[in-house]
XYZ file of N, CA, C and O in Angstrom:
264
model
N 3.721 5.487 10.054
C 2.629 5.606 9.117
C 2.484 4.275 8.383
O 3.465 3.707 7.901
N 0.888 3.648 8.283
C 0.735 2.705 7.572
C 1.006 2.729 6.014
O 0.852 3.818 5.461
N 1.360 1.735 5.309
C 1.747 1.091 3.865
C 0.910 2.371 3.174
O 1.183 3.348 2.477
N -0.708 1.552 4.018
C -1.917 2.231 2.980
C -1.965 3.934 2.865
O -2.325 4.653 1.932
N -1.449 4.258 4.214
C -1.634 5.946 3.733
C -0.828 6.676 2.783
O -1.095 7.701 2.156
N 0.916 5.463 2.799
C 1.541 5.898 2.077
C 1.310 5.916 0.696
O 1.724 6.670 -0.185
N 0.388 4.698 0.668
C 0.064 4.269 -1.071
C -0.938 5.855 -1.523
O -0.836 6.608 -2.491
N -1.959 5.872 -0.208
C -2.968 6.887 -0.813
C -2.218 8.166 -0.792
O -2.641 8.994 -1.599
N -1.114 8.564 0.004
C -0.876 10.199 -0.250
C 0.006 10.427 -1.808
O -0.033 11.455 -2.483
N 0.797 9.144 -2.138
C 1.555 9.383 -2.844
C 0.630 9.587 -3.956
O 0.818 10.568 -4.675
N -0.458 8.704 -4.225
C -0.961 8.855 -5.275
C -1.699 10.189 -5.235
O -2.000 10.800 -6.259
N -2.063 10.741 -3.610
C -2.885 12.414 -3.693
C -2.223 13.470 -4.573
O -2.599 14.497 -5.136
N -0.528 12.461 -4.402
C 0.626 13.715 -4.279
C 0.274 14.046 -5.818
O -0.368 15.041 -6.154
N 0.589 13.445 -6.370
C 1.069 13.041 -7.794
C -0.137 13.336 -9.038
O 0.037 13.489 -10.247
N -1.629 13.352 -8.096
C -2.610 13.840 -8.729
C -2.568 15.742 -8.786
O -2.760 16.668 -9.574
N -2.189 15.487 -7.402
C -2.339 17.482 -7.239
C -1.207 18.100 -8.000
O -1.335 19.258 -8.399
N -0.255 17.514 -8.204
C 0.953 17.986 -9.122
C 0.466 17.869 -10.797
O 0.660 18.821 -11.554
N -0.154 16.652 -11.246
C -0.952 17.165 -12.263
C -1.627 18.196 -12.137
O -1.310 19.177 -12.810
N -2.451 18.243 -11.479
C -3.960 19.313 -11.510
C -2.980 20.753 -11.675
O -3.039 21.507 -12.647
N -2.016 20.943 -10.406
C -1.648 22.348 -10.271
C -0.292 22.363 -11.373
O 0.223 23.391 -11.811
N 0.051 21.238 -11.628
C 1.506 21.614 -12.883
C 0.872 22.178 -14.175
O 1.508 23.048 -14.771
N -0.263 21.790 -14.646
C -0.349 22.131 -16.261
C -0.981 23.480 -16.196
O -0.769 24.219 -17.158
N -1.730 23.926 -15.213
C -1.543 25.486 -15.541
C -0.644 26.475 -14.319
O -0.964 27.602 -13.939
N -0.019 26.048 -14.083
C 0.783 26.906 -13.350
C 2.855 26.885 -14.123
O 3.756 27.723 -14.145
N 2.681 25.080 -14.728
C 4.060 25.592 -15.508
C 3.737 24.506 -16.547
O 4.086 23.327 -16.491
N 3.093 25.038 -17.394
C 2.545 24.709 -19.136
C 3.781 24.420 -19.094
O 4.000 23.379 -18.474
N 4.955 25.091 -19.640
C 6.376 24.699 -20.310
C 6.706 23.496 -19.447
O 6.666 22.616 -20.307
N 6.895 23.106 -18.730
C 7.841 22.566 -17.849
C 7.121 20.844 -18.205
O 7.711 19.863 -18.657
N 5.348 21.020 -17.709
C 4.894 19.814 -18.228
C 4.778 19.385 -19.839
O 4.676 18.179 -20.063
N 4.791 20.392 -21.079
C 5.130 19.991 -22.031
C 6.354 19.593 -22.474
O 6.317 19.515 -23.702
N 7.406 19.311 -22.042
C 8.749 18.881 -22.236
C 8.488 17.371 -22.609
O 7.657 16.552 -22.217
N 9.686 17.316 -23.663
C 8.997 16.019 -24.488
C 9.643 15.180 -23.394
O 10.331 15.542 -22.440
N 9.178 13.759 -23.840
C 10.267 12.439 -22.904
C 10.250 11.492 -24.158
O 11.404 11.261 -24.519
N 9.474 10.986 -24.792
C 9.765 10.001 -25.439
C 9.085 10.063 -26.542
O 7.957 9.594 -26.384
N 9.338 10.536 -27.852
C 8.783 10.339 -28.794
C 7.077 11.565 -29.073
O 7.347 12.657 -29.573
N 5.900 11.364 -28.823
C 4.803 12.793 -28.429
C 4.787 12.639 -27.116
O 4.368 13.615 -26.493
N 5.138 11.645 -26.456
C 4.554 11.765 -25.063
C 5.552 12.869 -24.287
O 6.756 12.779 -24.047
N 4.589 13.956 -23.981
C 5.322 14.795 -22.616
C 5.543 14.244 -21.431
O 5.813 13.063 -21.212
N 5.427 15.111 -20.665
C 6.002 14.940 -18.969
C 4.521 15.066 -18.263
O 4.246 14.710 -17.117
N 3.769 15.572 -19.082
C 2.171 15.530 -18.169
C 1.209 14.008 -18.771
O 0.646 13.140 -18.103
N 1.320 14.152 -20.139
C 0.546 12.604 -20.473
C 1.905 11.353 -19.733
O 1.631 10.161 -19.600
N 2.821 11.738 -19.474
C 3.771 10.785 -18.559
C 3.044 10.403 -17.252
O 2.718 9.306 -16.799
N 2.887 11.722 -16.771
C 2.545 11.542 -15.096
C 0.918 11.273 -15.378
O 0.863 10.115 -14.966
N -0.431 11.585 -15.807
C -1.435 11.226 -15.936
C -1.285 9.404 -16.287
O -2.071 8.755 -15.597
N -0.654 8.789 -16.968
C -0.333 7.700 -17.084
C 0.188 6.934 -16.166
O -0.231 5.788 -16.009
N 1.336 7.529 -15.303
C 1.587 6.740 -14.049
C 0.306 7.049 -13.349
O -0.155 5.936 -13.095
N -0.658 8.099 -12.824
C -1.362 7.815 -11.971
C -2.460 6.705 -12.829
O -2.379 5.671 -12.166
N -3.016 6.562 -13.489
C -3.736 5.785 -13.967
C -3.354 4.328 -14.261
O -3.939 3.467 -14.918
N -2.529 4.314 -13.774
C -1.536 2.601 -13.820
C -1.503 2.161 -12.051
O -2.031 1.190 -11.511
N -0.623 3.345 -11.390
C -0.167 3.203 -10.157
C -1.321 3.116 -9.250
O -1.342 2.104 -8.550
N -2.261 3.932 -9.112
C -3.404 4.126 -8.426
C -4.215 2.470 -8.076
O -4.275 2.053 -6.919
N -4.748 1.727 -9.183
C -5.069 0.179 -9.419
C -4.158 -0.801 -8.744
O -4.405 -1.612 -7.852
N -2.828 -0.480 -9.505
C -1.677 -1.392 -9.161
C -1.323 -1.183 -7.337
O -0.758 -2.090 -6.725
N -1.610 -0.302 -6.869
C -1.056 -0.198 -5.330
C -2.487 -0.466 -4.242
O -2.475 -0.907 -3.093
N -3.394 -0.127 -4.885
C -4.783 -0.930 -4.662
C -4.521 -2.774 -4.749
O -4.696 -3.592 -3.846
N -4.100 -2.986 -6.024
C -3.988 -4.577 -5.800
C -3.253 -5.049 -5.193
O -3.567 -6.095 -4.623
N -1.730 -4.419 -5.004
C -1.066 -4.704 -3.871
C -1.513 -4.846 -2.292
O -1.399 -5.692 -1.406
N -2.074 -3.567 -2.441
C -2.957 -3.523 -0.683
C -3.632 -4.578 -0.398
O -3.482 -5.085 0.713
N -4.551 -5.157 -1.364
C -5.976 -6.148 -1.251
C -4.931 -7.844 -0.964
O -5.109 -8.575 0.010
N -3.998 -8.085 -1.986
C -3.201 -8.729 -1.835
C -2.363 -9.313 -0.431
O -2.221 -10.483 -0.078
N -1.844 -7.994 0.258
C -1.406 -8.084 1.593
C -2.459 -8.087 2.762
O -2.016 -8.362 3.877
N -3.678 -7.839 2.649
C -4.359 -7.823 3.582
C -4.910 -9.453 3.345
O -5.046 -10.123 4.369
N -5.252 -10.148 1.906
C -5.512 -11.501 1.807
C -4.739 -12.205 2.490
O -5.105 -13.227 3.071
N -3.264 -11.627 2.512
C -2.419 -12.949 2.996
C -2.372 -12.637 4.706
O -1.809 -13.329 5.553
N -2.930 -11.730 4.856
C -3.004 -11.696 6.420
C -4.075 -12.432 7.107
O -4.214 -12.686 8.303
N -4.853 -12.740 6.014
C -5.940 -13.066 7.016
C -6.052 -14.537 6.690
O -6.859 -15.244 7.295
């Protein structure tokens, strides 16, 4: 499997685990981590960081290929 599908499933993964974690286990994603931030504004934050960042990586490696 290519880089890129891995970049795109992980990030599918990680979206659908938001979508289906906060109403299927409220408790589990409100668990604190650091200070107000839970475990769901945690993971909404990695995807909104990671998603860009593995995009610029991709664009990056395909520049230096060509």
């Amino acid at each position: 499997m290519s880089e890129r599908w891995i970049y795109a499933l992980s990030v599918l993964l990680l979206f659908i685990v938001l979508v289906l974690g906060v109403p299927l286990f409220p408790e589990f994603m409100a668990t604190g981590v650091v200070g107000r931030l839970n475990l769901g504004m945690l993971l909404y934050l990695v995807l909104q960081v990671l998603g860009p960042l593995l995009a610029f990586i991709y664009l990056k490696q395909r520049e230096a290929d060509h």
